[in-house]
Amino acid sequence: MKKAFLSVLLCVAMCATLLVGCGNKEAAATTTTDSSATTETTDEAAETVTAPGTYDTLVVGTQVFDGVFSPLFYESAYDGQVCDMIFTSVCVLDPDGKLVDNAGHVEVKEEGGKYIYTVTLQDGLKFSDGEPVTIDDLIFAYYVYADPTYDGNSTFGTLDIEGMADYVNSAAPLWKCLMNATADNTDFANWDEDTQKKFFEEDLPTAGAAFAQEIVDYCVDAGYAADANDVSTAAGAWGFEVAEGGTAEDFFNAMVEAYGGDLLNLSNTESAGSSLFDLLDPAYTEAIELTDVNEITGIKKVDDLTCTVTFNSANISGDKLVAWQPLVPKHYYGKDFKKGDLTSVKALNNAPLGSGAYTFVSYDNNIVTLAANPGYFKGAPQIPNLKFQVVDENTKVDLILNGDIDITDPSASLEVVAQMEENADKAAYSLVDNPGYGYIGINAENVPDLNVRKGLMCLMNREPAVKSYYGELAEVIERPMTPTVAEYPRDAKPVYSYDPAKALEYFKEAGYEQKDGKLVKNGEQLVIKVGIGDASSHPSTPILTQMANDMADMGAELVVNDLQFSVLTDMVKGGELDMWVMAWGNATDCDNTQMFGSKGGSNYQHYYSDEIDALQAKILQTVDFDERAALVAEELDLIMDAAIYMPVYQRKNMEIYNATTLNIDTLPERTTTYYNYASQIEKLQMN
Amino acid sequence: MRQYIIKRVVVSFIVLFLVSILLYSIARSVPGDYVANVTGGNPNITPEMQQRMRELYGLDKGIFEGYVSWLKDALHGDLGTSFKYQKPVVEVIKSYMAPTFALAFISMVLEILLAIPLGIIAARKQYSMTDYTIVAIAIMGISLPSFFFASVLRRWLSIGLGILPISGMVTARANYQGFDLFIDYAKHFTLPIIVFVINGIGGLLRYVRTNMLEVLSADYVRTARAKGLPERKVIGKHAFRNTLIPIVTMVGGMIPSLFSGAVITEGIFSLEGLGRVALDSVYNGDIPYLMGFNMFIAVLTLIGTLISDILYAVVDPRVRY
Amino acid sequence: MEDNKELLKKNLQEQDEFEKNQVIMTPGQLVAKRFFRNKLACVGVAIIIVMSLFCIIGPFISPYGEYEIFYKDMNTGVEHRMQEELDMSQMGINVKAPISEAHWLGTDTDGRDVFTRLMYGGRISLTVGFVVVIIELIIGIFLGGLAGYYGGAVDMVIMRLVEVFYSLPFIPIMLILSSLFVGYNISPQYKIYFIMIVMGILDWAGVARTVRGQILSLREMEYMQAAESTGIKTSRKIFKHLVPNTMPIIILIATMDIGSVILYESVLSYLGVGIAWPYASWGNMANTVTDSIILKNYPNIWAPPGLLILLTVLAFNFIGDGMRDAFDPRMKR
Amino acid sequence: MTAKEQKQRLKEIKKFNAKKYKEYNKNQRRKRAPESEYVTKMADNDNIIEFDDLKTYFYTDIGTVKAVDGVSFEIKRGKTIGVVGESGCGKSVTSLSVMGLLQGPTGQVAGGSIRFNQVGKNRAVDLTKLPVKEYEKIRGNEISMIFQEPMTTLNPVFTIGDQLMECIALHNPNMKKKDIEARALETLEMVGIKRDGMLDLYPHELSGGMRQRVVIAMALSCNPQLIIADEPTTALDVTIQAQILDLLRELKDKINASIMLITHDLGVVAEMADYVVVMYAGRIVEQGTADDIFHHPAHPYTIGLMKSKPMLGEHVDRLYSIPGNVPNPINLPEHCYFKNRCEMCVDKCEGAYPELISLSETHKVSCYLRENEVKGEN
C-alpha cells in the first residue's frame, strides 16, 4: 500500500516538475497536437492571410541577437539592424554612400586650421514617448561615447576633437594613474601614500614576477627552457639577459630596464598570455577621477537645435562621425548618467526608446517585435508591425519561399540566384556589392622572411576558386581594400600571380634548399600553419588545397587548421598562426590605420612600417579626392610589396523579398551597399 | 523504503561530488592563455569577468584550494557568469530551460508510449515479417545522425509539403494569443519532437522486445496460460508487468541523451533552449556556461536515476530496501 | 549372460556410431546456426564485409586522392587534375560536378571526387568506431572485472565512477573538450586521435557495468568455485576464467557500440568539433545535408554518405541483435 | 557424413520445417471452429481422458524430434496414473500436449488424438483439434496443471491472492468478488496454508514448499476433472517433498479428480498411482496397475529402473545403472529403441519396433521377449 502511495506521489512530483519546466512559456506542455486540428488551423491561417490588404506584419529574417538594442553599445550587426528602426540619425547615407540630411543637417568650415562642424536638427521632432528631440540628446550620445569607461564599438572618443583627450583621460584605472605618476609621486589627492607604496613595492613586483613566470612557463612548454626554475635560459630565449639562477622577478626587472620603465609597452609586447595588469589585484582596475574636466570644450551647444563640434585637424570622414549618429533621448537614458559610470545607460540596453520609424515592443522566442511609430517625422510607416526573427542561414531561402518571412539576406550564391529566378512569381532579390573583401593574411612576426612570404603569395591560385565558387557574384581583387570605397585603385595589376616555380625561387632566395625531398633551412623544414574558418564551405578552401599540394611537392608543409570562426579570430589575434583566411566587412572609407597602421588594433599581421604610417596620416588629412586616391594607391602598393595581405575576392550581398506578401514596387528603386529597404522603411507596403 | 531513499540520495550526492571534481578538472585544464585569448578579443568580456572566471576555477590557486572555493560557490548556486549573456549561468539556464524541458519530456513520453506496444508486438511475433519490419524501422531510426533526419524530414514535411513550420518557436507573422498561441507552439515543436522520437525510440523498443522475449519464455507465463487466461491477458498483465521492471530502469538513463540531443535538434530548428545556447557557447568560448550546463544535466541525470530506482522498487515487489 | 554382455557392448558401439552419423553440432555451431537463421543478421554481415572492402581496398583502386581538387577549363569544359601544368586564367574549379564516368558520384563543393572521399571517409569512420570501442572495452573490462570480482569497497568505488560517467552528457562534454583541443593547439592531423581517446574514455561505463554484472553471476557458478578451490592466482581467475565467459555479451556490446560511435563521430563533425577538414569522414560529408541548396539540388553529394552511415550502423545493429538472440539459448525455438 | 551432405540435409530440414510452421500458424489464427470439428466420443465413458496414438513432434533445425511417438493410454475417472521415465522420454511433452502449451510453432501435435471427457457438459472433445477460445475455457478449469518449479511458476510481481483469484474469477464470471475471495481462502485452507494476510503476500515472501502449495491451490481452485502434476516434488527438499506428497494423496481422496502424475521417481509413483505408464524415448514400453509394474515388471527397461531404485533394507555393493545413454531423439532407428542398451536383447530385436502386447487385462508391454509369455499363457 505504501508503495502505491509512493508511486502516486512520484507521478505527481514528475508532473509538477514538468509544469514548472514549462511554466513561464506555455511551450507545448502537452503531447503533440491532434494532426487534424493542426491542418485546420493552417488552412484558416492561410485563408485569412491571402485576403488582400490583410498583411499587417513584416517579418525580417535575421541571425542571432545579442539582445543589446542600444545604438550606443550594440556589437552585432543584427542588433544594429533593430536599432536602425528604433532610432533616427541626424544624417544618413544615400544610395551612393554620400552623407545626406535626415533629421538634421551638418556643415563644416575651416577656421584657423581648425574644422568646425555645425549640426542643426529639424524642428518638431519627437521621441516616441512624446518628448521633443533637442540637440542635448545628440550631445548626450557624444558624451557617452567619450566616457572614460565607454567600452562599445564607437571610436568617437579617439577623435581629435578639442578637449576630447583631456576629458577621456580625466579618469583612468588606478593602475594606469599610478603607473603614470611613478613611484616618486607625492601628490596624494586621488589615492593615499600607502596605496602607492604597496603598489610599487609589493603588488607590481608580484604581478611582474607572475608575468615573467608566465613567459618562463611558455618557454618551458615550447621546449626552450628545461623547467619553470630555469629563468635564465628562458629569458635568454626571450631576448633578455638574466644571471644564472635568477628569479622571475629578476627577469621582470631586466625587462623593465630594457623598456626604460614603459610598462604598458612592455606588457603589450612581451606578454606570453596575460597582460601585466590583468595580474594585478582587481582593485586596481577601478576608475580614478584625475581631473575635474567635465566638459569637452570642442562640443558646444548653440541653441536647442544646434551645436558645434570643433576638430583640431582635418578628418576625411569627420562629417560622418559627427552627424551619422543616433538621437538617443537623454531624458530616458541619461537620467542617472554620471561621468565614469555608464551602468544606468547600459541598464536600458534591452528597452530601447527613440524617434525612429518603429517602437520597441518585446524580445522573446527569438523574435524582436516592433510597432509603427505614428509620430515618425517622415510619416507613419505603412506597415503596423515589424518583427525580426532569428532564422538559420541554411533555411533563409526556404522561409521566404514558404512565406514565413518577408525579407532576409542569404549569402549570395549562384544556386540561390537560380532559385530566385525560378520562383520569380513568389520572390524577388537584389544584389549589391559587399562593402568588404576576403583575404589571406600572413603574420610577419611568425614568417619574418619577406622572400618566404612572397613565395607563399605566389602559391595562391585565386581565380579558379573564386570563379567557381561565386561565378558572377564575386570578383578577384588585387589590393586589400573593398572596391566599394571610391578611392580603390581599380586599374591595379596583380602583384603575385600563381606560379609554383617562382615560389620555389623565392624560397630558395630565402635560404631554403631541397634536401631528401624536404625544403629545409638550417635543418628545419618549411612548415606554415594556416587557419581557416569553416573550411568545408569557404571559397578560399581550394586555394589552400592547391597550396598544400604544391608545397608538399616542394617538400614543405602547409598545416591547415579548420577552426570555428571565434576560435580563428582568437588565434589570429593571439598571433598563433602563420597565415589565416578571413574577411573584412562594413568599410565606409579608405582609412586603413586599424589594419595596417603600426598602432592599429587589427594589425594582426604585425607588420610595422613608418612609411605606411606616414602615408596613412597623410591620407586622413587629404581632403582632395584625387590626391587622396593617389596616396591610397601608393599605400596599398607598399602593403602588397610587404607580402602580408593577399586580397582574394570582393563579393556581392544578396537581399531577397517575399513577393506574395510584399508590395515590391514600394522597395527602394536603387538598392545599394548603403541603401536598402530599411532606409525607407516608412514607404514599404504589404499586399 | 525511506532508508533506502535516503541512502540513494546520499550516494547521488557522492556521485555528484565526483562529477563535480571531474568537471572542475576539465575546466582547470583550460590553458590560462586560452582564457586570455578567447576572452581578450571579445569586448563584451571585461577584465572583471576574466578575473571572475580565473577566480571561479581557481586558475591562480592550487588544485585542491581552487576546487574547494569553486565547490563553495557552486553550492551557493554560483556557477559563474556566462561570457555571452553576461548573466549568472544559473539565470541563463533558468530562462532557457522551458523549451528544452518541453521537448525532452514530451519526446520521452511519446517514445515510451510507442516503444512499449511495438516492442511487445515484435516480441510476440518473433522472426515474423511484422517483427522484422518493426525492428528494421526502429533500428533505422537510430542508424542515422539526428541532423540528417532533421534536414531530410524538414525538406519533405516543411519545405516540400508545407505541413509544418520550418523553424522557430512561433509564427512571427501572426500575433497569436491564448489557445491559438499554444497550438502555434505545438506546431513548431512537432517536427523537433518527431526527430527526437525517431532517434530515441529504437533503443527503447529493442530493449522492450528483448525483455519481452525473455519474459515470454518464463515459467509464470506458461502458468498463466495454463490457468486458461486469454493470450491478451497473459501478455497485457503477466508479461507486461514483468517487462516493465527493466524498462523503468532504462528510462532514468535516457535523460543525458535527451539533453545531448537537444544540442543538435534545437540548433537545427532555431529553438531557444539550453541546447542551442550550449552550441552557441562553444562558438563563443563561453566555458562557464558549458560547465554549468553539464553540471545541470548531471544533476538531472542523478534525479532521473533516483526516480528510476524508486520506481523500480514500486514495480518490482521483490526489491525491498 | 556372457553372450548377452558381448551383444550389449556391440549394441552400444552401434549406437555410438549411429549418433556420430547424426547431424550433431557443437555449441559454437549452434550459435552460428541460430545467428545465420536471422535474416537481418546475415544482411548485416554482408553489408559490413562489403563496406570494409570498399574502404580498405577502394582507395588503392581509386585514381584520385582524398583531397585532390579538379579544375575545369571554363571555355572547353575539359577537366584537369591539380598536378597538371595549367593556364590558370582559363581554369575554374570543377565544383558540384554531376555524376559522370570520371566522377561516379560527381564532385563536392570544393571540387573533390565524392566517390573517392567516401572510401577515405569510411576508413576514418570505421577506424574511429573500432578504436573507440577497443579503448572502451579495455577500460570497461578491466574495471568491470575488478568490481565484479572483488566486490565490496572496490566495487563501490568503481560503480560510483561508472555512475559519474553515466551522468556526463556526451555531446556537451565533447563541446567543452573541443575548446580544450583548441586551447592546447592540437593540429588537425592529431585531433582525430585525441577524439578517439576521449570518446573511448567517456564511453566505458556501460561496458564496465555489464561485465561486472556478468562476473557477479558467474562467480556464483560451480565451475568458478571449482577453480577457486584449486588456488589459482586472482588475476588469472579474473581474466582467464571469468572474463572469457563474458565474451559473448562483450562482443555484443562491442558490435552495437561501433555503430553508435560512428554516429557520434558524425554528430561531432556536424557540431564542428569532429574530424576536421581536409580529412574526410562520412560524418562531415553527410553534414552537407544541412545546406538546403545542396539538399535540394545535389543529392549525389549528401545522400551517399548518409546512406553509407545508415547501412553500416544498421548492419552493426542487426548483427548485434542477431548475436543476442543467438547467444541466448532461451530464445531458441 | 560429409559436410556437403550435411548441408544438403539441413537445407531439406529447413524447407520441411518451414512448411510445418506455415500450417501451424494458419491453424493458430483460427480462434473458433465449428463444434463438429472437435466434439468426439469417448471410447469408454468411464475414462476422463484417452490418448490415442498421440504423436507430438518438434521440428528443430537439426531434424524432427519425435518427443511423443504414438502414445496410447487412458485415465479412469477419479484414478491416479503415474507416468514414469527418464528425463527426455516425452512424459512432460505428453502433459503439455494435453494443456495445449507446446512451444509453437516448433512443437506440434502431429497426429493422434486426446479425447477429454467433459463430464459436466456431457460431451467429449478432441483436445488436439480444439480451437483457442474453447481451450481457454478448459485450461485451469476442467484440466489444471501443477508445474515442476515452484520458484518460477508464480508471477513474482503479483500477490498470491491476485493470482489465485484471477483464475477463479476467470472461470466463474458470475461470481462476486467476495465469493471469489472466500473460494481462494478455501483452497488455501485445503492445502493447509490459510493464514491471515496470506492473499496479500508476494511469491518471494514464501518458502518453496509454501509456493508449491499455492500452485496446488491454484490448480484446485476451479474443481478440475483432471490434474496434471508434472514432477511436483522434484525441486523441493526431501522433507517438503514428503509433505507435498502427503498433501496430494490427501487431496486426491477429497476432490475426486483424476490425477496424471508425471515423475521419474518410482517411489512417488508407488505411493500415489493406481496405474503406471512407463515411457522410453517417446513411446510407452509398459503400462499396467501399480501392482503389475512394481511386482511384475515385464520390460527390460522397467526392470532396469526397478533395479536402479535403492531399497530400504537391501544391501547392494553398487546401485545398478542402466548402461549407455538415452538415444538421440532424432531419426531413431526402426528397431526397438532400447535395444542398444538392453542386456536381454535377442536376435529378433533387430526387427521392427515391437508391438504393444497385453500380458493381462491391465498389463501391456512392448517387447519381443514377452511374446512367448503371452502365447504361453494362452
Tab-separated table of N, CA, C and O in Angstrom, chain A residues 3 6-7 10 18 21 26-28 30 33 38 45 57 59 64 75 278 285 365-367 387 389-390 392 395 398-399 402-404 406 564 566 570 573 576, chain B residues 1 36-38 41 43-44 48 51 98 102 105-106 154 158-159 166 169-170 172-176 182 185-187 270 272 276 282-283 310-311 313-314 319:
chain	number	residue	atom	x	y	z
A	3	LYS	N	3.704	1.472	-1.108
A	3	LYS	CA	4.345	1.637	-2.408
A	3	LYS	C	3.425	2.306	-3.401
A	3	LYS	O	3.838	3.148	-4.188
A	6	LEU	N	3.364	5.834	-2.727
A	6	LEU	CA	4.618	6.445	-3.160
A	6	LEU	C	4.622	6.676	-4.665
A	6	LEU	O	5.055	7.718	-5.153
A	7	SER	N	4.106	5.685	-5.392
A	7	SER	CA	4.129	5.824	-6.850
A	7	SER	C	3.253	6.987	-7.284
A	7	SER	O	3.613	7.754	-8.168
A	10	LEU	N	5.111	10.072	-6.666
A	10	LEU	CA	6.165	10.292	-7.648
A	10	LEU	C	5.612	10.852	-8.934
A	10	LEU	O	6.171	11.758	-9.533
A	18	LEU	N	7.402	18.934	-14.571
A	18	LEU	CA	7.097	19.204	-15.972
A	18	LEU	C	6.430	20.572	-16.093
A	18	LEU	O	6.741	21.364	-16.959
A	21	GLY	N	8.792	23.281	-15.386
A	21	GLY	CA	9.662	23.423	-16.543
A	21	GLY	C	9.027	24.250	-17.639
A	21	GLY	O	9.700	24.949	-18.372
A	26	GLU	N	4.334	28.719	-22.128
A	26	GLU	CA	3.435	27.563	-22.159
A	26	GLU	C	3.820	26.646	-23.294
A	26	GLU	O	2.993	26.132	-24.026
A	27	ALA	N	5.113	26.485	-23.459
A	27	ALA	CA	5.614	25.776	-24.629
A	27	ALA	C	5.164	24.327	-24.662
A	27	ALA	O	5.764	23.456	-24.087
A	28	ALA	N	4.097	24.114	-25.366
A	28	ALA	CA	3.672	22.757	-25.713
A	28	ALA	C	3.861	21.778	-24.580
A	28	ALA	O	4.556	20.798	-24.703
A	30	THR	N	1.742	19.853	-23.300
A	30	THR	CA	1.079	18.575	-23.519
A	30	THR	C	1.715	17.875	-24.695
A	30	THR	O	2.599	18.397	-25.353
A	33	THR	N	0.152	17.730	-31.023
A	33	THR	CA	-1.202	18.140	-31.354
A	33	THR	C	-1.907	17.076	-32.155
A	33	THR	O	-1.296	16.247	-32.810
A	38	THR	N	-4.416	20.569	-36.357
A	38	THR	CA	-3.311	21.387	-36.834
A	38	THR	C	-3.548	21.865	-38.257
A	38	THR	O	-3.440	23.036	-38.567
A	45	ALA	N	-5.493	29.940	-41.218
A	45	ALA	CA	-4.482	30.984	-41.259
A	45	ALA	C	-4.198	31.377	-42.702
A	45	ALA	O	-4.139	32.551	-43.044
A	57	THR	N	1.978	42.546	-40.782
A	57	THR	CA	3.227	42.333	-40.066
A	57	THR	C	4.335	41.984	-41.042
A	57	THR	O	4.205	41.049	-41.827
A	59	VAL	N	7.927	40.530	-41.536
A	59	VAL	CA	8.864	39.692	-40.794
A	59	VAL	C	10.217	39.677	-41.499
A	59	VAL	O	10.303	39.308	-42.669
A	64	VAL	N	21.298	35.462	-35.059
A	64	VAL	CA	21.335	35.579	-33.585
A	64	VAL	C	21.527	36.989	-33.022
A	64	VAL	O	22.453	37.710	-33.395
A	75	GLU	N	26.947	45.462	-30.527
A	75	GLU	CA	28.148	44.933	-31.158
A	75	GLU	C	27.790	44.219	-32.447
A	75	GLU	O	28.508	44.287	-33.429
A	278	ASP	N	46.469	42.527	-15.918
A	278	ASP	CA	45.477	41.528	-15.524
A	278	ASP	C	45.927	40.792	-14.276
A	278	ASP	O	45.122	40.241	-13.531
A	285	THR	N	41.793	48.137	-10.952
A	285	THR	CA	41.147	48.469	-12.220
A	285	THR	C	40.028	49.488	-12.025
A	285	THR	O	39.408	49.918	-12.986
A	365	ASN	N	11.144	34.574	-27.553
A	365	ASN	CA	11.040	33.499	-28.533
A	365	ASN	C	11.917	33.760	-29.751
A	365	ASN	O	11.562	33.387	-30.873
A	366	ASN	N	13.022	34.457	-29.549
A	366	ASN	CA	13.907	34.730	-30.676
A	366	ASN	C	13.323	35.716	-31.667
A	366	ASN	O	13.720	35.748	-32.818
A	367	ILE	N	12.329	36.458	-31.242
A	367	ILE	CA	11.698	37.411	-32.147
A	367	ILE	C	11.700	38.785	-31.481
A	367	ILE	O	11.323	38.917	-30.320
A	387	LYS	N	8.640	42.655	-37.355
A	387	LYS	CA	9.274	41.675	-36.473
A	387	LYS	C	10.590	41.216	-37.084
A	387	LYS	O	10.687	41.025	-38.296
A	389	GLN	N	12.985	38.072	-36.885
A	389	GLN	CA	13.013	36.713	-36.359
A	389	GLN	C	14.374	36.091	-36.633
A	389	GLN	O	14.914	36.210	-37.738
A	390	VAL	N	14.901	35.429	-35.640
A	390	VAL	CA	16.183	34.739	-35.806
A	390	VAL	C	15.936	33.486	-36.640
A	390	VAL	O	15.086	32.664	-36.308
A	392	ASP	N	17.828	30.365	-39.338
A	392	ASP	CA	19.068	29.686	-39.659
A	392	ASP	C	19.496	30.080	-41.067
A	392	ASP	O	18.672	30.130	-41.983
A	395	THR	N	18.204	28.048	-43.942
A	395	THR	CA	16.789	27.930	-44.308
A	395	THR	C	16.214	29.246	-44.805
A	395	THR	O	15.026	29.333	-45.054
A	398	ASP	N	14.242	29.066	-48.091
A	398	ASP	CA	13.014	28.289	-47.940
A	398	ASP	C	11.967	29.059	-47.163
A	398	ASP	O	10.777	28.982	-47.463
A	399	LEU	N	12.409	29.784	-46.170
A	399	LEU	CA	11.463	30.543	-45.361
A	399	LEU	C	10.783	31.620	-46.200
A	399	LEU	O	9.598	31.880	-46.056
A	402	ASN	N	8.409	29.824	-48.569
A	402	ASN	CA	7.249	29.300	-47.850
A	402	ASN	C	6.358	30.412	-47.305
A	402	ASN	O	5.305	30.144	-46.772
A	403	GLY	N	6.850	31.644	-47.394
A	403	GLY	CA	6.046	32.756	-46.924
A	403	GLY	C	6.126	33.010	-45.438
A	403	GLY	O	5.342	33.771	-44.898
A	404	ASP	N	7.091	32.385	-44.764
A	404	ASP	CA	7.192	32.604	-43.330
A	404	ASP	C	7.785	33.974	-43.013
A	404	ASP	O	7.439	34.593	-42.019
A	406	ASP	N	9.528	37.792	-44.812
A	406	ASP	CA	9.332	38.648	-45.972
A	406	ASP	C	10.628	39.174	-46.558
A	406	ASP	O	10.736	39.378	-47.756
A	564	GLN	N	36.535	26.938	-35.789
A	564	GLN	CA	35.323	27.733	-35.652
A	564	GLN	C	35.731	29.189	-35.740
A	564	GLN	O	36.826	29.558	-35.352
A	566	SER	N	35.054	31.914	-34.152
A	566	SER	CA	35.504	32.649	-32.958
A	566	SER	C	36.914	32.224	-32.585
A	566	SER	O	37.744	33.039	-32.200
A	570	ASP	N	40.336	34.389	-32.422
A	570	ASP	CA	41.196	34.442	-31.253
A	570	ASP	C	42.633	34.081	-31.593
A	570	ASP	O	43.576	34.697	-31.120
A	573	LYS	N	44.278	36.860	-33.500
A	573	LYS	CA	44.606	37.960	-32.591
A	573	LYS	C	45.771	37.589	-31.696
A	573	LYS	O	46.608	38.431	-31.378
A	576	GLU	N	48.910	33.297	-33.166
A	576	GLU	CA	49.322	31.906	-33.112
A	576	GLU	C	49.449	31.262	-34.481
A	576	GLU	O	49.899	30.138	-34.604
B	1	MET	N	12.119	1.492	3.202
B	1	MET	CA	11.990	2.267	1.977
B	1	MET	C	12.582	3.658	2.148
B	1	MET	O	13.364	4.120	1.346
B	36	ALA	N	42.690	33.975	-21.699
B	36	ALA	CA	43.008	35.334	-22.093
B	36	ALA	C	42.693	35.550	-23.571
B	36	ALA	O	42.105	36.548	-23.961
B	37	ASN	N	43.048	34.566	-24.371
B	37	ASN	CA	42.843	34.694	-25.806
B	37	ASN	C	41.389	34.786	-26.163
B	37	ASN	O	40.949	35.669	-26.881
B	38	VAL	N	40.655	33.794	-25.644
B	38	VAL	CA	39.260	33.698	-26.007
B	38	VAL	C	38.507	34.914	-25.509
B	38	VAL	O	37.612	35.423	-26.156
B	41	GLY	N	39.867	39.088	-26.832
B	41	GLY	CA	39.455	39.766	-28.053
B	41	GLY	C	38.006	40.197	-28.017
B	41	GLY	O	37.557	40.933	-28.884
B	43	PRO	N	35.123	42.276	-26.705
B	43	PRO	CA	34.922	43.477	-25.898
B	43	PRO	C	33.821	43.294	-24.860
B	43	PRO	O	33.741	44.045	-23.893
B	44	ASN	N	32.973	42.286	-25.054
B	44	ASN	CA	31.917	42.051	-24.077
B	44	ASN	C	32.472	41.595	-22.759
B	44	ASN	O	31.814	41.648	-21.741
B	48	GLU	N	37.093	42.142	-15.393
B	48	GLU	CA	36.490	41.635	-14.153
B	48	GLU	C	35.962	40.221	-14.390
B	48	GLU	O	36.111	39.336	-13.571
B	51	GLN	N	38.675	37.846	-14.679
B	51	GLN	CA	39.212	37.634	-13.355
B	51	GLN	C	38.282	36.719	-12.579
B	51	GLN	O	38.704	35.806	-11.892
B	98	ALA	N	12.725	26.154	-20.492
B	98	ALA	CA	11.362	25.728	-20.803
B	98	ALA	C	11.264	24.921	-22.105
B	98	ALA	O	10.761	23.802	-22.092
B	102	ALA	N	10.290	20.947	-22.338
B	102	ALA	CA	9.088	20.547	-23.073
B	102	ALA	C	9.472	19.496	-24.105
B	102	ALA	O	8.875	18.416	-24.195
B	105	PHE	N	10.746	16.082	-22.425
B	105	PHE	CA	9.779	15.243	-21.730
B	105	PHE	C	8.673	14.744	-22.639
B	105	PHE	O	8.269	13.581	-22.555
B	106	ILE	N	8.207	15.596	-23.530
B	106	ILE	CA	7.177	15.118	-24.449
B	106	ILE	C	7.751	13.989	-25.298
B	106	ILE	O	7.125	12.953	-25.507
B	154	ARG	N	12.623	17.868	-42.705
B	154	ARG	CA	12.191	19.244	-42.908
B	154	ARG	C	12.007	19.522	-44.398
B	154	ARG	O	11.056	20.154	-44.817
B	158	SER	N	8.248	20.219	-44.302
B	158	SER	CA	8.062	21.666	-44.182
B	158	SER	C	8.223	22.373	-45.517
B	158	SER	O	7.364	23.132	-45.929
B	159	ILE	N	9.318	22.077	-46.175
B	159	ILE	CA	9.586	22.819	-47.401
B	159	ILE	C	8.788	22.233	-48.556
B	159	ILE	O	8.164	22.942	-49.333
B	166	ILE	N	9.057	25.577	-40.720
B	166	ILE	CA	10.446	25.219	-40.996
B	166	ILE	C	11.301	25.312	-39.736
B	166	ILE	O	12.098	24.437	-39.450
B	169	MET	N	10.017	29.051	-32.950
B	169	MET	CA	9.114	28.554	-31.913
B	169	MET	C	7.686	29.043	-32.115
B	169	MET	O	6.741	28.417	-31.659
B	170	VAL	N	7.531	30.190	-32.755
B	170	VAL	CA	6.182	30.683	-33.040
B	170	VAL	C	6.172	31.274	-34.441
B	170	VAL	O	7.207	31.567	-35.022
B	172	ALA	N	6.033	34.147	-36.609
B	172	ALA	CA	6.312	35.552	-36.317
B	172	ALA	C	5.211	36.457	-36.854
B	172	ALA	O	4.814	37.419	-36.225
B	173	ARG	N	4.695	36.091	-38.020
B	173	ARG	CA	3.762	36.984	-38.678
B	173	ARG	C	2.474	37.150	-37.878
B	173	ARG	O	1.894	38.228	-37.840
B	174	ALA	N	2.046	36.039	-37.276
B	174	ALA	CA	0.773	36.093	-36.571
B	174	ALA	C	0.996	36.535	-35.139
B	174	ALA	O	2.052	36.325	-34.567
B	175	ASN	N	0.002	37.176	-34.580
B	175	ASN	CA	0.094	37.547	-33.184
B	175	ASN	C	-0.883	36.706	-32.396
B	175	ASN	O	-1.918	37.171	-31.954
B	176	TYR	N	-0.554	35.441	-32.288
B	176	TYR	CA	-1.489	34.548	-31.614
B	176	TYR	C	-1.526	34.819	-30.130
B	176	TYR	O	-0.546	35.206	-29.526
B	182	PHE	N	-0.827	28.527	-28.177
B	182	PHE	CA	-0.463	27.193	-27.734
B	182	PHE	C	-0.379	26.242	-28.926
B	182	PHE	O	0.579	25.480	-29.091
B	185	TYR	N	2.706	26.999	-30.870
B	185	TYR	CA	3.871	26.367	-30.251
B	185	TYR	C	3.919	24.890	-30.634
B	185	TYR	O	4.943	24.357	-31.029
B	186	ALA	N	2.766	24.249	-30.468
B	186	ALA	CA	2.702	22.811	-30.708
B	186	ALA	C	3.131	22.497	-32.130
B	186	ALA	O	3.883	21.554	-32.384
B	187	LYS	N	2.676	23.307	-33.076
B	187	LYS	CA	3.038	23.054	-34.471
B	187	LYS	C	4.544	23.174	-34.676
B	187	LYS	O	5.156	22.387	-35.387
B	270	SER	N	16.178	26.178	-34.705
B	270	SER	CA	16.186	27.527	-34.126
B	270	SER	C	15.262	27.634	-32.924
B	270	SER	O	14.449	28.546	-32.825
B	272	GLU	N	14.938	28.334	-29.010
B	272	GLU	CA	15.760	28.964	-27.984
B	272	GLU	C	15.779	28.130	-26.716
B	272	GLU	O	15.041	28.412	-25.773
B	276	ARG	N	20.702	24.866	-27.669
B	276	ARG	CA	21.174	25.822	-28.646
B	276	ARG	C	22.138	26.815	-28.005
B	276	ARG	O	23.159	27.186	-28.592
B	282	VAL	N	29.902	27.259	-27.399
B	282	VAL	CA	31.146	26.697	-27.921
B	282	VAL	C	31.786	27.704	-28.862
B	282	VAL	O	32.979	27.956	-28.820
B	283	TYR	N	30.940	28.275	-29.698
B	283	TYR	CA	31.481	29.224	-30.668
B	283	TYR	C	31.984	30.489	-29.983
B	283	TYR	O	32.803	31.198	-30.507
B	310	ILE	N	13.606	4.272	-7.489
B	310	ILE	CA	12.448	4.203	-6.594
B	310	ILE	C	11.286	3.524	-7.325
B	310	ILE	O	10.621	2.641	-6.785
B	311	LEU	N	11.087	3.906	-8.568
B	311	LEU	CA	10.024	3.270	-9.349
B	311	LEU	C	10.289	1.772	-9.476
B	311	LEU	O	9.370	0.962	-9.483
B	313	ALA	N	11.546	-0.103	-7.335
B	313	ALA	CA	11.042	-0.737	-6.123
B	313	ALA	C	9.521	-0.797	-6.148
B	313	ALA	O	8.917	-1.713	-5.607
B	314	VAL	N	8.917	0.182	-6.795
B	314	VAL	CA	7.457	0.190	-6.835
B	314	VAL	C	6.941	-0.917	-7.749
B	314	VAL	O	6.001	-1.626	-7.409
B	319	VAL	N	12.005	-6.321	-4.824
B	319	VAL	CA	13.030	-5.394	-4.362
B	319	VAL	C	12.574	-4.778	-3.058
B	319	VAL	O	11.542	-4.122	-2.999
